[in-house]
Structures are given as C-alpha cells and as structure tokens.
Coordinates of C-alpha atoms in Angstrom, one line a residue:
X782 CA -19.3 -7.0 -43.6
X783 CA -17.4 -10.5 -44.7
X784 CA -14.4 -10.6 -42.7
X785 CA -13.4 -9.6 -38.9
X786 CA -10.1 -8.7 -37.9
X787 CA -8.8 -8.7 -34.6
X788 CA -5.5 -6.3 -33.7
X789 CA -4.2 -3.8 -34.9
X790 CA -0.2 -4.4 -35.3
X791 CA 2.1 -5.7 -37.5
X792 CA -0.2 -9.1 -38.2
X793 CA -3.5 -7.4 -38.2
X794 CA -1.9 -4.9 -41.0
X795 CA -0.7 -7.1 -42.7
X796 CA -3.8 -8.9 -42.6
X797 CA -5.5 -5.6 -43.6
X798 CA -3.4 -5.0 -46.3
X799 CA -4.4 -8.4 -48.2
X800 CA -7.8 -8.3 -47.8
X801 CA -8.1 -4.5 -49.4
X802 CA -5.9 -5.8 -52.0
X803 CA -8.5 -8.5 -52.7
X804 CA -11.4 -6.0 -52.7
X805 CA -13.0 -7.8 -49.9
X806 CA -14.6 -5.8 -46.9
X807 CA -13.1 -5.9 -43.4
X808 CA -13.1 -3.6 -40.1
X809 CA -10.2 -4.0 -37.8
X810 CA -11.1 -3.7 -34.2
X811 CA -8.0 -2.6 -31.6
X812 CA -8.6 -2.2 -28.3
X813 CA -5.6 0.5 -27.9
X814 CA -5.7 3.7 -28.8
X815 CA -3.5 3.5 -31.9
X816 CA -2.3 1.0 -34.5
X817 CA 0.9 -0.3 -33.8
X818 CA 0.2 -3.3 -31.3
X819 CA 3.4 -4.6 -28.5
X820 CA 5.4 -1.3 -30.5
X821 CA 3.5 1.5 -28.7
X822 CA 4.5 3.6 -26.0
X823 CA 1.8 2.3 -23.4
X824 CA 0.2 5.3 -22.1
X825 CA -0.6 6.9 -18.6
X826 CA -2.5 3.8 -16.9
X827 CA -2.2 1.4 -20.3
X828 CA -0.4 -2.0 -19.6
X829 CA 1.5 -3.0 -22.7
X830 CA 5.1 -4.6 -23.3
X831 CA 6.6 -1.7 -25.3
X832 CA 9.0 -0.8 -22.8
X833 CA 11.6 2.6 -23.3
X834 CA 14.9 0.8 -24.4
X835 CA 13.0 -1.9 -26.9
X836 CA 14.6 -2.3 -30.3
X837 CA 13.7 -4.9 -33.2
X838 CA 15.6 -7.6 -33.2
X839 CA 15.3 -8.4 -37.0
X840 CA 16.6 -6.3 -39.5
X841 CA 14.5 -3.4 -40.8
X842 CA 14.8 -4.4 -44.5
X843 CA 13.2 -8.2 -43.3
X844 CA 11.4 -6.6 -40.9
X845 CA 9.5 -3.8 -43.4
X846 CA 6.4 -4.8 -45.0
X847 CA 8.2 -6.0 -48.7
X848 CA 5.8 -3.1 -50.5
X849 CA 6.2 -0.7 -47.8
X850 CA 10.2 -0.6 -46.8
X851 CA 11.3 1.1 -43.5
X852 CA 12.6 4.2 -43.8
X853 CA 16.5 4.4 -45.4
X854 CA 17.1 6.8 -42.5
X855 CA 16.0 4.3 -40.1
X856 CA 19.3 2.2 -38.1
X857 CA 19.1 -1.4 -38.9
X858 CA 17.4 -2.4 -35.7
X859 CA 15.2 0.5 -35.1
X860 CA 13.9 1.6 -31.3
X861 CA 10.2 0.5 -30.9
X862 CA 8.8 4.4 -31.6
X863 CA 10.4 4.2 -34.8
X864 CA 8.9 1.2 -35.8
X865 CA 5.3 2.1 -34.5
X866 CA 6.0 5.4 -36.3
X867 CA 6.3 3.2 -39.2
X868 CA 3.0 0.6 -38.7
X869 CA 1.0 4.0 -38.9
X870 CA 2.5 5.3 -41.7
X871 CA 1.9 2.3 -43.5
X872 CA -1.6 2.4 -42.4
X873 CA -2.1 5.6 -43.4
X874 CA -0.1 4.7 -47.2
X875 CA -2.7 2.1 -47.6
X876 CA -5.7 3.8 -46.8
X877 CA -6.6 1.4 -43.8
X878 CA -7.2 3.9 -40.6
X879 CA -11.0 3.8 -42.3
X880 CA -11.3 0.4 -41.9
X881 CA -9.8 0.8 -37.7
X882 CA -12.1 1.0 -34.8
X883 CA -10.0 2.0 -32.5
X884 CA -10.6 1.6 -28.1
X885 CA -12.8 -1.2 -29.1
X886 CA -12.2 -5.1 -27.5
X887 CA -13.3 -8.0 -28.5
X888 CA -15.4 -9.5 -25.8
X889 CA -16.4 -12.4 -26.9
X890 CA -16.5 -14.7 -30.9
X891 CA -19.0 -17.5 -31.6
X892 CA -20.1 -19.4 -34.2
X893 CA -23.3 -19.3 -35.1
X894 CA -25.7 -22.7 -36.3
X895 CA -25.7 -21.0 -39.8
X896 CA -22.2 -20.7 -39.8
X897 CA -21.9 -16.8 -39.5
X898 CA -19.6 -15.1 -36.7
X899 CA -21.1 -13.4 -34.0
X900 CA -18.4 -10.9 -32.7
X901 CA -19.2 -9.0 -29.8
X902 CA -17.3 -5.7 -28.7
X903 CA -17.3 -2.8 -26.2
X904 CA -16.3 0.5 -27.1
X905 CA -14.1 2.8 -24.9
X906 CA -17.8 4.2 -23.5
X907 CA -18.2 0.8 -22.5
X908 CA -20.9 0.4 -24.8
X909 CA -21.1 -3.1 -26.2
X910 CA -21.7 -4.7 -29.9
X911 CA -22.5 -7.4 -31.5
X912 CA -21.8 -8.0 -35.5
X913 CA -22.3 -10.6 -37.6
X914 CA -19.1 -11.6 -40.3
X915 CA -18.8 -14.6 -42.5
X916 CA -15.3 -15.0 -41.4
X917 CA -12.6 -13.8 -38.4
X918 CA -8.8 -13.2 -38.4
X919 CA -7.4 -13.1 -35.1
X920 CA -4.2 -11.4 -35.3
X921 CA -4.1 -10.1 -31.9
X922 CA -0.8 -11.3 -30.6
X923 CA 0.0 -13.2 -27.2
X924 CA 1.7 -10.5 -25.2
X925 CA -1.3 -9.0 -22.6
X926 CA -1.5 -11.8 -19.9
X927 CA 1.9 -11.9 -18.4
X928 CA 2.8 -15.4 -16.8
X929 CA 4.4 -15.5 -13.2
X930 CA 5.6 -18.6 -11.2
X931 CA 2.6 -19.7 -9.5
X932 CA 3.1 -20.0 -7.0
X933 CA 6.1 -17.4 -6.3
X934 CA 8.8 -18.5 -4.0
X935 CA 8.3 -19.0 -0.5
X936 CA 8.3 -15.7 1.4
X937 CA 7.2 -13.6 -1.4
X938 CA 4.0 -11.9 0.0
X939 CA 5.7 -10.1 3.1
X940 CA 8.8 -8.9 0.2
X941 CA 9.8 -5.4 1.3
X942 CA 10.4 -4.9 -2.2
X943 CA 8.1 -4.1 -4.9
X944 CA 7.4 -7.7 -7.7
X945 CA 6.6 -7.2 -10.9
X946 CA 6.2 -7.9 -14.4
X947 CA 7.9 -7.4 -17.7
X948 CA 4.4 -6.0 -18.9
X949 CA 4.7 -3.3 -16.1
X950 CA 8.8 -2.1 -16.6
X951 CA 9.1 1.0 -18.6
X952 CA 12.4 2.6 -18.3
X953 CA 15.4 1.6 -16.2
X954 CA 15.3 5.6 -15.4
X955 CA 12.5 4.4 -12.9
X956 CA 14.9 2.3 -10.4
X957 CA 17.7 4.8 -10.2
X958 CA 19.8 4.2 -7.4
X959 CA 17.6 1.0 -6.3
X960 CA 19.0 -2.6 -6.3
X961 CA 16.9 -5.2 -8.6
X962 CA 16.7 -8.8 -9.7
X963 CA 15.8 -9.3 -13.2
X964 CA 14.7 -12.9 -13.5
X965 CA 14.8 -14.7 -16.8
X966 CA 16.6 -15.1 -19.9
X967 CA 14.6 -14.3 -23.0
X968 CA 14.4 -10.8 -24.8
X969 CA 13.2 -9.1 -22.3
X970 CA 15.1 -10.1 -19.6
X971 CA 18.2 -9.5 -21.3
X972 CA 17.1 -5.8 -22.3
X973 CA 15.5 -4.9 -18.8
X974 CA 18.6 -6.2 -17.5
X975 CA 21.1 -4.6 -19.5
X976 CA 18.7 -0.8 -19.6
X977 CA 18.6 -1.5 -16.1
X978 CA 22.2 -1.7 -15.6
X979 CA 22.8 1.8 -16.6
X980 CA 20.5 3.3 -13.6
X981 CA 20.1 0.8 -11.0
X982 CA 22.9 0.7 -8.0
X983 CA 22.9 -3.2 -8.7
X984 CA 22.0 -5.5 -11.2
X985 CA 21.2 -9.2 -10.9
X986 CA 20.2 -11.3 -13.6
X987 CA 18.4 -14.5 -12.3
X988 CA 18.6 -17.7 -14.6
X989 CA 17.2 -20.6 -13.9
X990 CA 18.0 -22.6 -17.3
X991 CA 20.3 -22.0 -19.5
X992 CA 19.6 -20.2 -23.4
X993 CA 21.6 -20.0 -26.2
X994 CA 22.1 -16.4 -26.6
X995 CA 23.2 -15.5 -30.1
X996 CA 24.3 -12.2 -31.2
X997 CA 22.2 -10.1 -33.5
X998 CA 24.9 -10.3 -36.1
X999 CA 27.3 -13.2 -37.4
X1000 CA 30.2 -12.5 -39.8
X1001 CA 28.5 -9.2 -40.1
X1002 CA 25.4 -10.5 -41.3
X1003 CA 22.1 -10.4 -39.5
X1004 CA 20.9 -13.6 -38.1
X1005 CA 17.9 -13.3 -39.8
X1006 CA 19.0 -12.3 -43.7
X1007 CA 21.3 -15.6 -42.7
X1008 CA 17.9 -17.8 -42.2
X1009 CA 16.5 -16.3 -45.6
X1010 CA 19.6 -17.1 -47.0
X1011 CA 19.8 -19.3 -49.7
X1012 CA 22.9 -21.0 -49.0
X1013 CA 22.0 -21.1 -45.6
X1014 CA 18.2 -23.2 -46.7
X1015 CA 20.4 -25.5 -48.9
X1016 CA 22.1 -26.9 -45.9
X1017 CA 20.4 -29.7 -43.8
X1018 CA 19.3 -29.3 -40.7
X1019 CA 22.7 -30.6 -38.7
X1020 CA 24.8 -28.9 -40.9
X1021 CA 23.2 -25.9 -39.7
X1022 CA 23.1 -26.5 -36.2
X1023 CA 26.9 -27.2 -37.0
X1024 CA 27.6 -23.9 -38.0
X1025 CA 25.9 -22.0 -35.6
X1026 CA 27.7 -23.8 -32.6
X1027 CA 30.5 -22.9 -34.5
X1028 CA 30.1 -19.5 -34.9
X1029 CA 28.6 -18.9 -31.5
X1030 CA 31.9 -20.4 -30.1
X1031 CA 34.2 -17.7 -32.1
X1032 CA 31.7 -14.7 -31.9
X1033 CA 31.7 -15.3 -27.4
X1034 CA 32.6 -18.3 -26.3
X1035 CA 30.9 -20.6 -23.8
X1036 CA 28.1 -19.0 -21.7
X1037 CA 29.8 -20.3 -17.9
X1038 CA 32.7 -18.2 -18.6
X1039 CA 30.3 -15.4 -18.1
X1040 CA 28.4 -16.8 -15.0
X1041 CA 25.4 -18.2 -16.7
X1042 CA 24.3 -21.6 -16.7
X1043 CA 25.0 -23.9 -20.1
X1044 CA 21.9 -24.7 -21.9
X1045 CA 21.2 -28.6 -21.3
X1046 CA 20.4 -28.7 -25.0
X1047 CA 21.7 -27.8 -28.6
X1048 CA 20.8 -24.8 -30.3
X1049 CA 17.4 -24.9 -32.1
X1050 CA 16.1 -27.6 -29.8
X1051 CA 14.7 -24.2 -27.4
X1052 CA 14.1 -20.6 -28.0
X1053 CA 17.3 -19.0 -28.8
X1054 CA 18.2 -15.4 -27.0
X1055 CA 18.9 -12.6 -29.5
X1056 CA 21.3 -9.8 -27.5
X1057 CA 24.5 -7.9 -28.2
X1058 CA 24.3 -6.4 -25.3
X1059 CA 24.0 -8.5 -22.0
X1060 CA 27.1 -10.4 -22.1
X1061 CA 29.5 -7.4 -22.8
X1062 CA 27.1 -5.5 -19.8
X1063 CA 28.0 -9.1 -17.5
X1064 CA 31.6 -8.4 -18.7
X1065 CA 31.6 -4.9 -17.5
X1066 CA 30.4 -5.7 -14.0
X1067 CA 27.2 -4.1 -14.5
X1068 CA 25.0 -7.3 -14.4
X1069 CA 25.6 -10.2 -11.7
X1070 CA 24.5 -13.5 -12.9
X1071 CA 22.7 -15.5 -10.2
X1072 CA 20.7 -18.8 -10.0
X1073 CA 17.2 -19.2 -9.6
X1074 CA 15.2 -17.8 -6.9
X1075 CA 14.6 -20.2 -4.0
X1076 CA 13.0 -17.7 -1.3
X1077 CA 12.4 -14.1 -0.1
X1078 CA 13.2 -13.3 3.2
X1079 CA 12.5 -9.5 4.2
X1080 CA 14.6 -7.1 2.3
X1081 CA 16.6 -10.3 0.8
X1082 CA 16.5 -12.2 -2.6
X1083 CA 17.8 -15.4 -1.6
X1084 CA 19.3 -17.9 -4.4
X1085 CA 19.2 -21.7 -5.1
X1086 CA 22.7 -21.9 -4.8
X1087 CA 22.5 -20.5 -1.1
X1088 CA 23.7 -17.1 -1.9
X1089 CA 21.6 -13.7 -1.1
X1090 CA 21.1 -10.3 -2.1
X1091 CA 19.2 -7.4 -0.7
X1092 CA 16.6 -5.8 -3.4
X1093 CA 14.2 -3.0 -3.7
X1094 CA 12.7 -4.7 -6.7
X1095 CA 12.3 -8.0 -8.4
X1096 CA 11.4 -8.2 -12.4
X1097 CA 10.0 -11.3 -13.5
X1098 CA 10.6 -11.9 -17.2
X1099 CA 8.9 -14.8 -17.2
X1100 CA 6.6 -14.5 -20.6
X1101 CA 3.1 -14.5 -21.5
X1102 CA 0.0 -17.1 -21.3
X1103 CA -1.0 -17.8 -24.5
X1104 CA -5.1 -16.9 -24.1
X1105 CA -7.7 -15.8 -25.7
X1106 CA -10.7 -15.2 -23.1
X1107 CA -13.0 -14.0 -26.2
X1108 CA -12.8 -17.7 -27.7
X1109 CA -14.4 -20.5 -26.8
X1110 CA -12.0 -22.9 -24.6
X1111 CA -9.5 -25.0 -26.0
X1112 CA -9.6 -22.7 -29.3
X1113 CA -6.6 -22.8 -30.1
X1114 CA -4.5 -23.6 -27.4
X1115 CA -5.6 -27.3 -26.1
X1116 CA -5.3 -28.3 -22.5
X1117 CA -2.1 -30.0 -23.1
X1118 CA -0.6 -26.7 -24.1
X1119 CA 0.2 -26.8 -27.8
X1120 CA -1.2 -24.6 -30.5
X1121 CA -3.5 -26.7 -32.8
X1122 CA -3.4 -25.3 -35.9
X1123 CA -3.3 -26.2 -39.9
X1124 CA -0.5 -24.4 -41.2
X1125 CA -0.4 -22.7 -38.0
X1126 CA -3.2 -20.2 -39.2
X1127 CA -6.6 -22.7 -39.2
X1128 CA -8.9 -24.7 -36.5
X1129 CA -10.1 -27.6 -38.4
X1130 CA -13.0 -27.7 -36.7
X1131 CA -14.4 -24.0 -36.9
X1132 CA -14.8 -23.1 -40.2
X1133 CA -14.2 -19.1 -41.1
X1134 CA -12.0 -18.7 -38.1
X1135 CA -8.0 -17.5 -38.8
X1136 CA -5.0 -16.8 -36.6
X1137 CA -2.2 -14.7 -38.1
X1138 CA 1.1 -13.7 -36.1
X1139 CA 0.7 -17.0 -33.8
X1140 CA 4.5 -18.4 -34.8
X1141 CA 7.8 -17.8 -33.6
X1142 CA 10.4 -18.0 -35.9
X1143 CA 14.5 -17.9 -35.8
X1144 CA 14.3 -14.8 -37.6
X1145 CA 12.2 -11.6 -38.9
X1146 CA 8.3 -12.7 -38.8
X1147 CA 6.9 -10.0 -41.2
X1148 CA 7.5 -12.3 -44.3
X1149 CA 5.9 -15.5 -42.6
X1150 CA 2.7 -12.8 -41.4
X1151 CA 2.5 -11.7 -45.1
X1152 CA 2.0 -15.0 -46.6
X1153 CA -0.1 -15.9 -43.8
X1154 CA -2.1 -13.0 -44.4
X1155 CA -2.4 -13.6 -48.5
X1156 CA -3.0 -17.1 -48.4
X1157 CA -6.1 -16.2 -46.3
X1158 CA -7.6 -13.7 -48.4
X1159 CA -7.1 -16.5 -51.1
X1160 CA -9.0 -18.4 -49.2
X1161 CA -11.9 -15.7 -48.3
X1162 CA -12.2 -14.4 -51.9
X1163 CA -12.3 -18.4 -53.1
X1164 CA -8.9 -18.0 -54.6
X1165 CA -7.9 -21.2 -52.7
X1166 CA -9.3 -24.0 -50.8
X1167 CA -8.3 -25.8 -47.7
X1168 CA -8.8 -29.4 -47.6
X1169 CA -10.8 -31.7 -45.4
X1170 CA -10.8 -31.2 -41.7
X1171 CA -9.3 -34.4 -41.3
X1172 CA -6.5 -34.1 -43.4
X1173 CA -5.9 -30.8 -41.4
X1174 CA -6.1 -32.7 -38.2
X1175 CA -3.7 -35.2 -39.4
X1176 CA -0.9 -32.1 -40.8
X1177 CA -1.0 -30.4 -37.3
X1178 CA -1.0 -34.1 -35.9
X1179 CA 2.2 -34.6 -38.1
X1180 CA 3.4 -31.2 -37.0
X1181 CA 3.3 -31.1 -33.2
X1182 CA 4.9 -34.9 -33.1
X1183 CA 8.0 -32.9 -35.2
X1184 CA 7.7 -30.5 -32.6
X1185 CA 7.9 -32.7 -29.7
X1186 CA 10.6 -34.7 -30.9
X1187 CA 13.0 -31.5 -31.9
X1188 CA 11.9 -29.3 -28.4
X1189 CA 10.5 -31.7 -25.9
X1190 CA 7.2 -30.5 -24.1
X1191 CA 7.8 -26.9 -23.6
X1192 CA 5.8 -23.9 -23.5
X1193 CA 5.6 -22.0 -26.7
X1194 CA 7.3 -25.0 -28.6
X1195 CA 4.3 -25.6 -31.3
X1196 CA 4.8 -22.1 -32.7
X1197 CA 8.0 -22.5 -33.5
X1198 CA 8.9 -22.4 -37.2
X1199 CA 11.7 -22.8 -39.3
X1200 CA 11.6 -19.2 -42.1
X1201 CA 12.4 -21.3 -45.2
X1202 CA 10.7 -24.1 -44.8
X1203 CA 7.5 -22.0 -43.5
X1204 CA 7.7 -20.3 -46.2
X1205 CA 8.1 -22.5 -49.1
X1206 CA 4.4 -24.3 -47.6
X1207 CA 2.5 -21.3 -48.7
X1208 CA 4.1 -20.7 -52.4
X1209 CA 2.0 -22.8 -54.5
X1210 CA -1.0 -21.5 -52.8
X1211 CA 0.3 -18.1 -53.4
X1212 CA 1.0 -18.9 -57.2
X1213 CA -2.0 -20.5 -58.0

C-alpha cells in the first residue's frame, strides 16, 4: 500500500477523494466508529466535540466538497448531524468506505532507514498492527486533547460543583435548572453559552480577553463567500481591516456596551468569534458577562473583578493542545509552539510525511483542504515536486516571522491563513 491516511473527516475525505482520483492506493484509518470526524454525535462513553446545538459556521455551498454540494434542502449553516449525514454520503458517492478501517488508532508513525513508513495501529479488539507505506497524510484534526488552565484557580479541587470541558458538554438539556459558568470566548463558548441559556436557571459567560465577535452574515452576505470574494481579495490588507471595523460597528456596535471586555487588538491580528447568537442572548438577560475567574470558594465562582456567583457547574472553553502522541516529538508542533510547516502541509525534514486540515482560516476551510489534498497526490503520483528542504525551511521561516508580526506569540497563531492568498499558493501546482 503507497499512501497512509490518518482521520476520517472532512480533511481525511478530502484527502481520500484525491488520491482515488489519482489511481493511487490508500487505506484510511479512523479511530471512531464512523466517518465524519468533530461532526458526530459522540456516542455512549465516546469523548468528541460534536456537541447537540453545533452548527457550521461557513456556508454550506463553501462548505460542500465543490464536486459533491450539500444538499439544496439543507439551511445555509447546517446543525452538525446534517453535515456528518453528508461526509458519509459523500463517502459512500465516492466509493471510499472500502478503503476505511474503521475503530482503528494510530499508535504510533516512524520513519524507517530506507525511507518507508512504519505505521502501527490497534484495532477496537485491541489487537495491534504494524504496516509499512511509502508515504502518510495526517489529517486527523486537533480537537481530542482539550486544554485547561493549568493550573486551575485557587480553590478548585474542593469546588462543590462539577468542572469540565467543552469536549465533555453535550446538550444544555443536561443542566436544567442548575447555575453554570461558561468560561471563554471562542465558538464554543459562545454556543455552550447561548444553548445553555435556554435550560440553565443562570448563565455566566466568563471572559478573560476580549475577541472580536463578528456575525455570521454582513450586508447579507456570509463572511466567508465575502473572503472568496473577488472584490474583497483586490483590496489590501488595511483596506480590509477598514471595512470590517466598519461594518462590525453598524451590524452591533462596541463589544462594552454589552458587558464584555474590548479586544486590546484590531480585527485580524487574533482569532475572530463567529456568532449571531450570544450578543442578542446577553441582550435578553439570559447570559451575564463576567471577568475571569480568580478563585473558587465552596459553592462560589469568585471573579477578578471581586464579584461572585454561586454555581453547580463550570465549562471551560478553553480549546485544544495541538498533539500528536503517535509522532515523534517536535513533529510538527516545535517546543516554542508554532506549527512548522511548508505550505502548512510538509516537514522538511521527514520526507513522505503530510498534514492536511492543520490551518485556520477567516472563512470556510473545505476549499483550502481540497487543494491541500490535490497538491499532495500531485506530489505522490510525481505530478509535482517540492523543492529542497532548505528552501522549505526558509518559506515556513518567512512564514511564522509574518505570523509573529501580524498576531504576536499566541497559541494557534501559525495556522492561521488568509483564504485568497492560501489559495492562490497552490494554483500553479494545481495547473501544471
């Protein structure tokens, strides 16, 4: 078998898809139980991120593989069912379930002196096995080790609450009648917080710095068939950054008239918060916006700005490590943090190795995952070359200074990506 791929949701598809294309022989290996990856329904005892009220983001038409489209019947921002619904039937259109091992996990991926791939794997029996491939496409996402303040504020271990995880909520059914502090301001602690809202007896939404949070829509427009705009790419960078300001101003106004904390930088310089739901929920009463978390004391949630509430339940929304225990260390997250890669898809130094799905961009990712995905089977099948490992070590060099001087040292920062620009990198090698 040539070519290993690891995951089984939207990137490892996609990945999938390209290489049958290409006539070049694969197996998938998924650890879950079905394709479909952080869009599941975790099962009875099964971690996983898809909680009840998760919806896409992106628009379904960006969001759709382009030679597979979401259903017509589908709303434009599909619940996570639908769209796992819709990773299988795409599977199933393209004749890829044969190539899916399914309740299998990686263990552990090695390089051997002849410069094969040893792949190791354990079946849901427990059984383990090793394989041999020319080349490996890790496409297994960054959502399965959930990241918590370490340590927690002072008093947390004798909570008489219950602390938790974003990777453990499921529905805000679950808290009814309970009072609970959602802490965070990213996806999911904007839809935990706003689901929760709807059940809980109280609400608090703790923020510790402040995110832009931008509405799904602008002008009636998606945000993200605005980034693949082409009037939109023509702009320069500030002009952009102009107009969102702009627009965010006239579509809600400044964040600290709602409670929340201004972000201490301009938009695109962090992680922007997609939502149409949590301010309007803030407006309504039904979410309390509170500082950071400075202690616990007993039953109490106690607040940096000296303020307390009592709680049955805290939420931390706090994101994901980015590891990958079956790779060797430093592979390819370094010990600074930042994701070394060449295009953000190649090590330089480990020839026939592949990540695809490892960027976040301001927008829907399927179209960045697709070219990732084709420009790798290019590469497999000989169709296209990469160049020297050091002129890779000097683009991601080149990169991650970018990075740093547009977002600072933050976690996550070197995956972020611009859709255009991204884009318009893999063209010529898609053309060729």
């Amino acid at each position: 078998m040539r070519v290993c791929v690891i995951g089984a949701g939207l990137s490892g598809l996609a990945v999938a898809h390209a290489l049958k294309e290409r006539g070049i022989s694969f197996v998938c290996l998924e650890k879950a139980p079905d394709v479909g990856g952080i869009w599941r329904q975790p099962r009875a005892g099964e971690r996983g991120p898809g909680y009840g009220s998760l919806h896409l983001n992106t628009a379904k038409q960006l969001t759709g593989y382009a030679d597979f489209p979401m259903p017509s019947s589908y709303p434009l921002y599909p619940r996570h069912s639908q769209v796992a619904d819709y990773l299988r039937s795409f599977a199933e259109w393209d004749g890829l379930l044969d190539h899916v091992e399914l309740r299998t996990e990686v263990v552990s991926v090695r390089r051997e002196p002849d410069g094969m791939w040893t792949v190791v794997s354990r079946g849901a029996d427990g059984a383990r096995a090793s394989r041999r491939f020319e080349q490996v496409v890790v496409a297994s996402g960054h959502h399965t080790d959930p990241a918590l303040p370490d340590p927690l504020p002072p008093g947390a271990d004798s909570f008489d609450g219950t602390i938790l995880h974003s990777l453990d909520y499921r529905d805000g059914s679950d808290f009814d009648g309970r009072r609970v502090v959602v802490v965070g301001l990213g996806a999911s602690a904007v839809d935990i917080a706003a689901d929760l809202s709807r059940h809980a007896a109280y609400t608090v939404l703790s923020v510790r710095r402040g995110l832009h949070i931008v509405p799904k829509q602008l002008f009636g427009m998606s945000v993200d068939e605005i980034a693949e705009a082409p009037w939109w790419n023509e702009m320069s960078f500030d002009e952009r950054r102009g107009w969102v300001e702009q627009a965010l101003l006239v579509a809600r106004g400044r964040l600290s008239d709602y409670g929340l904390p201004e972000p201490d930088h301009p938009v695109f310089s962090s992680a922007t918060t997609l939502s149409d739901e949590i301010l309007s929920r803030i407006r309504h009463g039904a979410v309390t916006p509170k500082p950071a978390i400075a202690s616990f004391d007993g039953d109490r949630v106690v607040f940096t700005d000296g303020s307390s509430e009592t709680a049955d339940a805290v939420v931390y929304c706090t994101g994901f490590h980015m590891t990958f225990p079956f790779l060797p260390a430093g592979c390819p997250v370094a010990a600074d943090g930042s994701v070394e890669l060449y295009r953000r898809v190649v090590p330089a130094d480990r020839p026939g190795l592949y990540f695809v799905g490892l960027v976040r961009p301001v927008g829907a990712i399927t179209r960045l995952v697709e070219a990732q995905a084709q420009w790798v089977a290019r590469i497999v099948d000989g169709a296209a070359e990469l160049p020297a490992a050091e002129e890779m070590r000097a683009e991601i060099g080149t990169y991650l200074a970018g990075i740093v001087r547009r977002y600072g040292r933050t976690r996550g920062a070197s995956i972020q990506v611009d859709v255009g620009p991204y884009l318009a990198e893999f063209r010529e090698s898609l053309t060729v």
